[in-house]
């Protein structure tokens, strides 16, 4: 293997995506960003993994097809990120770890197998959902490695409800469960982009009691990106940070293909800029969830999600010590 600058703890050059000057982007298998599969690399620093699971949804289903759609839309991603000035696939080894198999008929069993499979991948993860139920086992796996986590949760909704039809494990409850299980550092948890009608004011009271701060979609507009980014960075500090992005944080104009759309959301430009503003934080893992391709048009949603995933991969690549 050729030698490159000491990228990580091994001196093998990372294997990058298929060269698009030799094989056109629309040809060949659709791994994320046309990266190698994890079984094709000797080590892996950052892994992109899919979780095709949507048995936890309360409204429109279909996020089980999210990982395949986001991978397909990721064919057009290029290797250099000018906004962050990083070539993530050169800096560290990034690979596609395939899909985690989750039982579509048993949410408890699915959560267990997601936690186990995520914990078994020896790399920092960017997970593509799947509905938001999957954040709970992913947080469990990350907290086991890093201790209680700071969390930035980008979503139209709070996702801190208690139960739905008596069920504790749904896509509307993962962050309440995560607080109850002690997975989060409640000094440093926040929602970004929330909006839309709630069941009652109690939803907000409960959420506040759990420790969450809120930057609403309206705050992003009124306070502006720089002030919002400063506030988020201050809240997170130097704690290990997990970022969970429900694609419905975007306005339905920017992400129609999702399960519970709400008017008045962020633009994809705003979301990407906020994520880039987190450069330098101690990001340890991330997910992008709730892409439901059957409600999408012209791949709008999966293109947005693939760019979000690319930004998260880039932030993680920058995190790895050189
Ligand atoms: Mn959600």
Short mmCIF file of C-alpha atoms and ligand atoms in Angstrom, two decimals:
data_model
loop_
_atom_site.label_atom_id
_atom_site.label_comp_id
_atom_site.label_asym_id
_atom_site.label_seq_id
_atom_site.Cartn_x
_atom_site.Cartn_y
_atom_site.Cartn_z
CA UNK A 1 0.00 0.00 0.00
CA UNK A 2 1.26 3.53 -0.71
CA UNK A 3 2.11 5.64 2.31
CA UNK A 4 0.34 8.89 3.09
CA UNK A 5 0.53 11.42 5.92
CA UNK A 6 -0.23 9.82 9.26
CA UNK A 7 -3.98 9.91 8.92
CA UNK A 8 -4.93 7.69 11.81
CA UNK A 9 -3.32 4.89 13.74
CA UNK A 10 -2.52 2.97 10.58
CA UNK A 11 -0.54 4.10 7.55
CA UNK A 12 -2.61 2.47 4.81
CA UNK A 13 -4.10 5.01 2.39
CA UNK A 14 -7.89 5.21 2.71
CA UNK A 15 -9.81 3.62 -0.13
CA UNK A 16 -12.06 6.29 -1.60
CA UNK A 17 -15.17 6.26 -3.79
CA UNK A 18 -15.21 4.80 -7.31
CA UNK A 19 -13.45 7.31 -9.62
CA UNK A 20 -16.22 9.08 -11.53
CA UNK A 21 -13.83 9.96 -14.37
CA UNK A 22 -13.51 6.22 -15.02
CA UNK A 23 -16.94 4.87 -14.09
CA UNK A 24 -19.89 7.26 -14.52
CA UNK A 25 -21.80 8.10 -11.37
CA UNK A 26 -24.96 6.41 -12.58
CA UNK A 27 -23.22 3.03 -13.04
CA UNK A 28 -22.26 0.38 -10.53
CA UNK A 29 -23.64 -0.57 -7.13
CA UNK A 30 -25.13 2.18 -4.95
CA UNK A 31 -23.08 2.16 -1.78
CA UNK A 32 -23.20 5.53 0.01
CA UNK A 33 -21.28 8.04 -2.15
CA UNK A 34 -19.96 5.00 -4.08
CA UNK A 35 -17.60 4.26 -1.21
CA UNK A 36 -16.20 0.79 -0.60
CA UNK A 37 -18.19 -1.70 1.47
CA UNK A 38 -16.88 -2.25 4.96
CA UNK A 39 -15.74 -5.79 4.05
CA UNK A 40 -13.55 -4.27 1.32
CA UNK A 41 -11.41 -2.20 3.69
CA UNK A 42 -8.88 -3.20 6.34
CA UNK A 43 -10.01 -0.64 8.86
CA UNK A 44 -12.89 1.79 9.07
CA UNK A 45 -12.97 5.14 10.87
CA UNK A 46 -16.42 6.34 9.84
CA UNK A 47 -19.15 3.95 8.67
CA UNK A 48 -22.41 4.78 6.95
CA UNK A 49 -25.02 2.19 7.88
CA UNK A 50 -28.69 1.84 6.95
CA UNK A 51 -31.54 0.80 9.20
CA UNK A 52 -34.54 -0.04 7.00
CA UNK A 53 -37.17 -0.07 9.75
CA UNK A 54 -40.45 1.84 10.01
CA UNK A 55 -42.70 -0.15 12.33
CA UNK A 56 -42.62 2.73 14.85
CA UNK A 57 -44.39 5.37 12.75
CA UNK A 58 -47.61 7.09 13.80
CA UNK A 59 -48.72 8.42 10.40
CA UNK A 60 -47.32 7.79 6.91
CA UNK A 61 -45.11 4.70 6.66
CA UNK A 62 -42.34 3.99 4.15
CA UNK A 63 -39.08 5.04 5.85
CA UNK A 64 -37.95 1.42 5.55
CA UNK A 65 -37.08 2.39 1.98
CA UNK A 66 -35.07 5.41 3.14
CA UNK A 67 -31.58 3.86 3.21
CA UNK A 68 -31.83 2.62 -0.40
CA UNK A 69 -33.18 5.98 -1.64
CA UNK A 70 -30.54 8.02 0.17
CA UNK A 71 -27.75 5.79 -1.14
CA UNK A 72 -29.10 6.17 -4.69
CA UNK A 73 -29.26 9.97 -4.29
CA UNK A 74 -25.71 9.99 -2.87
CA UNK A 75 -24.19 8.97 -6.21
CA UNK A 76 -23.67 12.61 -7.10
CA UNK A 77 -21.71 13.54 -3.97
CA UNK A 78 -18.15 14.61 -4.73
CA UNK A 79 -15.05 13.98 -2.62
CA UNK A 80 -14.14 17.56 -1.57
CA UNK A 81 -16.30 19.61 0.82
CA UNK A 82 -15.52 23.29 0.17
CA UNK A 83 -17.74 24.57 3.02
CA UNK A 84 -15.66 22.68 5.58
CA UNK A 85 -12.45 22.56 3.51
CA UNK A 86 -12.08 18.82 3.95
CA UNK A 87 -11.80 15.74 1.72
CA UNK A 88 -13.44 13.34 4.16
CA UNK A 89 -12.78 10.16 2.16
CA UNK A 90 -9.06 10.99 1.88
CA UNK A 91 -8.63 12.08 5.47
CA UNK A 92 -10.05 8.91 7.02
CA UNK A 93 -11.40 5.58 5.89
CA UNK A 94 -15.12 5.88 5.27
CA UNK A 95 -17.07 2.79 4.23
CA UNK A 96 -20.63 1.60 3.75
CA UNK A 97 -21.54 -0.97 6.40
CA UNK A 98 -24.71 -2.10 4.62
CA UNK A 99 -28.04 -2.41 6.41
CA UNK A 100 -28.79 -3.53 9.96
CA UNK A 101 -31.48 -6.21 9.90
CA UNK A 102 -34.39 -5.26 12.16
CA UNK A 103 -37.52 -7.33 12.76
CA UNK A 104 -40.41 -5.49 11.03
CA UNK A 105 -43.06 -7.15 13.24
CA UNK A 106 -41.52 -6.76 16.71
CA UNK A 107 -40.34 -3.30 17.75
CA UNK A 108 -38.66 -4.55 20.93
CA UNK A 109 -36.67 -7.16 19.04
CA UNK A 110 -35.78 -4.60 16.37
CA UNK A 111 -34.47 -2.14 18.98
CA UNK A 112 -32.34 -4.87 20.54
CA UNK A 113 -30.80 -5.95 17.26
CA UNK A 114 -30.12 -2.35 16.19
CA UNK A 115 -28.32 -1.66 19.48
CA UNK A 116 -26.28 -4.83 19.18
CA UNK A 117 -25.37 -4.35 15.50
CA UNK A 118 -24.49 -0.66 15.96
CA UNK A 119 -22.30 -1.56 18.95
CA UNK A 120 -20.49 -4.21 16.92
CA UNK A 121 -19.31 -1.80 14.21
CA UNK A 122 -15.88 -0.52 15.20
CA UNK A 123 -16.24 2.97 13.73
CA UNK A 124 -18.09 6.24 14.28
CA UNK A 125 -21.49 5.87 12.67
CA UNK A 126 -23.67 7.94 10.41
CA UNK A 127 -26.90 5.97 10.32
CA UNK A 128 -29.57 6.35 7.64
CA UNK A 129 -33.11 5.47 8.76
CA UNK A 130 -35.57 4.22 9.11
CA UNK A 131 -38.04 5.98 11.37
CA UNK A 132 -36.96 7.87 14.48
CA UNK A 133 -37.49 4.87 16.77
CA UNK A 134 -33.98 3.80 15.79
CA UNK A 135 -32.37 6.77 17.56
CA UNK A 136 -32.88 5.08 20.95
CA UNK A 137 -30.77 1.96 20.28
CA UNK A 138 -28.21 4.10 18.44
CA UNK A 139 -27.92 6.40 21.47
CA UNK A 140 -27.59 3.36 23.73
CA UNK A 141 -24.70 2.05 21.63
CA UNK A 142 -23.01 5.48 21.50
CA UNK A 143 -23.49 6.15 25.23
CA UNK A 144 -21.94 2.79 26.08
CA UNK A 145 -18.77 3.92 24.30
CA UNK A 146 -18.68 7.57 25.27
CA UNK A 147 -20.80 8.00 28.41
CA UNK A 148 -23.79 10.35 28.66
CA UNK A 149 -24.08 12.33 25.45
CA UNK A 150 -24.88 15.86 24.46
CA UNK A 151 -27.66 15.73 21.89
CA UNK A 152 -28.72 18.09 19.14
CA UNK A 153 -32.01 16.87 17.74
CA UNK A 154 -33.13 18.47 14.47
CA UNK A 155 -36.84 17.80 13.99
CA UNK A 156 -40.23 19.42 13.44
CA UNK A 157 -41.37 17.53 16.55
CA UNK A 158 -40.21 17.11 20.13
CA UNK A 159 -40.15 13.28 20.04
CA UNK A 160 -40.30 13.31 23.84
CA UNK A 161 -43.86 12.05 24.18
CA UNK A 162 -44.46 9.31 26.72
CA UNK A 163 -46.56 6.72 24.91
CA UNK A 164 -48.67 6.40 21.79
CA UNK A 165 -51.62 3.99 21.91
CA UNK A 166 -49.95 2.69 25.06
CA UNK A 167 -46.71 1.92 23.23
CA UNK A 168 -43.48 3.17 24.82
CA UNK A 169 -41.23 2.59 21.84
CA UNK A 170 -42.33 4.60 18.80
CA UNK A 171 -40.85 7.27 16.55
CA UNK A 172 -42.39 9.95 18.80
CA UNK A 173 -40.81 8.78 22.08
CA UNK A 174 -37.09 7.97 21.65
CA UNK A 175 -35.69 11.01 23.46
CA UNK A 176 -37.87 10.65 26.55
CA UNK A 177 -36.73 7.03 26.80
CA UNK A 178 -33.12 8.14 26.28
CA UNK A 179 -33.36 10.62 29.19
CA UNK A 180 -35.05 8.01 31.41
CA UNK A 181 -32.25 5.56 30.61
CA UNK A 182 -29.55 8.09 31.50
CA UNK A 183 -28.07 8.08 28.00
CA UNK A 184 -28.03 11.87 27.72
CA UNK A 185 -26.26 14.66 29.58
CA UNK A 186 -29.36 16.72 30.26
CA UNK A 187 -27.28 19.89 30.70
CA UNK A 188 -26.65 19.71 26.98
CA UNK A 189 -29.69 18.50 25.05
CA UNK A 190 -31.71 20.52 22.60
CA UNK A 191 -34.19 20.46 19.76
CA UNK A 192 -33.72 22.55 16.64
CA UNK A 193 -36.41 23.40 14.09
CA UNK A 194 -39.54 22.42 16.04
CA UNK A 195 -42.86 23.90 14.97
CA UNK A 196 -46.46 23.01 14.34
CA UNK A 197 -49.37 22.22 16.62
CA UNK A 198 -48.94 20.10 19.77
CA UNK A 199 -51.44 18.11 21.84
CA UNK A 200 -51.23 20.75 24.58
CA UNK A 201 -48.89 23.06 26.51
CA UNK A 202 -48.04 20.08 28.72
CA UNK A 203 -45.94 18.69 25.85
CA UNK A 204 -43.60 21.67 26.22
CA UNK A 205 -43.64 21.55 30.04
CA UNK A 206 -42.72 17.86 30.04
CA UNK A 207 -40.01 18.46 27.47
CA UNK A 208 -38.50 21.28 29.53
CA UNK A 209 -38.61 19.14 32.67
CA UNK A 210 -36.63 16.45 30.84
CA UNK A 211 -33.94 19.09 30.29
CA UNK A 212 -34.37 20.05 26.65
CA UNK A 213 -33.74 23.51 25.27
CA UNK A 214 -35.54 24.53 22.11
CA UNK A 215 -34.52 26.54 19.06
CA UNK A 216 -37.72 26.63 17.06
CA UNK A 217 -37.92 26.98 13.29
CA UNK A 218 -39.15 30.55 13.92
CA UNK A 219 -36.05 31.21 16.10
CA UNK A 220 -33.82 30.18 13.22
CA UNK A 221 -35.54 32.80 11.06
CA UNK A 222 -35.71 35.57 13.66
CA UNK A 223 -32.37 35.11 15.47
CA UNK A 224 -30.38 34.18 12.40
CA UNK A 225 -27.92 31.38 11.77
CA UNK A 226 -24.82 32.80 13.48
CA UNK A 227 -26.61 33.48 16.76
CA UNK A 228 -28.29 30.05 16.68
CA UNK A 229 -24.98 28.29 15.97
CA UNK A 230 -23.31 30.17 18.85
CA UNK A 231 -26.11 29.17 21.23
CA UNK A 232 -25.91 25.50 20.19
CA UNK A 233 -22.13 25.40 20.51
CA UNK A 234 -22.33 26.95 23.92
CA UNK A 235 -24.90 24.39 25.08
CA UNK A 236 -22.88 21.45 23.77
CA UNK A 237 -19.46 22.64 24.90
CA UNK A 238 -16.78 19.97 24.67
CA UNK A 239 -19.05 17.08 25.60
CA UNK A 240 -19.34 14.03 23.32
CA UNK A 241 -22.09 15.04 20.89
CA UNK A 242 -24.67 12.98 19.06
CA UNK A 243 -26.64 14.65 16.23
CA UNK A 244 -30.00 13.23 15.20
CA UNK A 245 -31.59 14.70 12.07
CA UNK A 246 -35.22 13.95 11.32
CA UNK A 247 -35.54 15.09 7.71
CA UNK A 248 -38.94 16.58 8.60
CA UNK A 249 -37.01 19.43 10.23
CA UNK A 250 -36.97 20.71 6.66
CA UNK A 251 -40.03 22.42 5.25
CA UNK A 252 -42.19 20.09 3.12
CA UNK A 253 -41.01 22.20 0.15
CA UNK A 254 -37.50 20.86 0.87
CA UNK A 255 -38.49 17.40 2.13
CA UNK A 256 -41.92 16.25 0.99
CA UNK A 257 -40.96 12.58 1.28
CA UNK A 258 -41.40 12.07 4.99
CA UNK A 259 -43.89 10.60 7.43
CA UNK A 260 -45.21 13.58 9.42
CA UNK A 261 -44.60 16.80 7.46
CA UNK A 262 -45.22 20.22 9.07
CA UNK A 263 -45.38 23.60 7.34
CA UNK A 264 -42.93 26.37 8.21
CA UNK A 265 -39.70 24.40 8.38
CA UNK A 266 -36.03 25.05 7.69
CA UNK A 267 -34.59 25.22 4.22
CA UNK A 268 -31.96 22.63 3.35
CA UNK A 269 -29.50 25.54 3.08
CA UNK A 270 -30.21 26.60 6.67
CA UNK A 271 -29.89 23.05 7.99
CA UNK A 272 -26.58 22.43 6.21
CA UNK A 273 -25.17 25.75 7.44
CA UNK A 274 -26.10 24.97 11.04
CA UNK A 275 -24.46 21.55 10.79
CA UNK A 276 -21.29 23.13 9.34
CA UNK A 277 -21.34 25.53 12.27
CA UNK A 278 -20.75 22.54 14.55
CA UNK A 279 -17.25 21.92 13.16
CA UNK A 280 -14.85 21.39 16.05
CA UNK A 281 -17.47 19.93 18.39
CA UNK A 282 -16.71 16.42 19.66
CA UNK A 283 -19.17 14.64 17.36
CA UNK A 284 -19.28 10.91 18.12
CA UNK A 285 -22.20 9.74 15.99
CA UNK A 286 -25.20 10.88 13.98
CA UNK A 287 -28.29 9.76 12.15
CA UNK A 288 -30.57 10.98 9.35
CA UNK A 289 -34.04 9.49 9.61
CA UNK A 290 -37.60 9.57 8.31
CA UNK A 291 -36.98 9.71 4.56
CA UNK A 292 -40.04 8.03 3.04
CA UNK A 293 -39.41 7.82 -0.70
CA UNK A 294 -42.97 6.95 -1.75
CA UNK A 295 -44.05 10.51 -0.83
CA UNK A 296 -41.00 12.09 -2.46
CA UNK A 297 -40.90 13.95 -5.79
CA UNK A 298 -37.87 14.06 -8.07
CA UNK A 299 -35.73 12.73 -5.18
CA UNK A 300 -35.94 16.13 -3.39
CA UNK A 301 -35.93 14.56 0.06
CA UNK A 302 -33.34 11.87 -0.53
CA UNK A 303 -30.99 14.37 -2.17
CA UNK A 304 -31.32 16.63 0.89
CA UNK A 305 -30.75 13.65 3.21
CA UNK A 306 -27.71 12.49 1.25
CA UNK A 307 -26.16 15.95 1.61
CA UNK A 308 -26.95 16.01 5.32
CA UNK A 309 -25.27 12.60 5.67
CA UNK A 310 -22.26 13.86 3.69
CA UNK A 311 -21.91 16.85 6.02
CA UNK A 312 -22.13 14.58 9.05
CA UNK A 313 -19.52 12.23 7.59
CA UNK A 314 -17.31 15.25 6.90
CA UNK A 315 -17.66 16.52 10.49
CA UNK A 316 -16.76 13.07 11.81
CA UNK A 317 -13.80 12.82 9.46
CA UNK A 318 -12.55 16.18 10.75
CA UNK A 319 -12.94 14.86 14.29
CA UNK A 320 -10.56 11.95 13.79
CA UNK A 321 -7.17 12.89 15.18
CA UNK A 322 -4.41 13.39 12.64
MN1 LIG B 1 -38.61 12.63 14.71
#
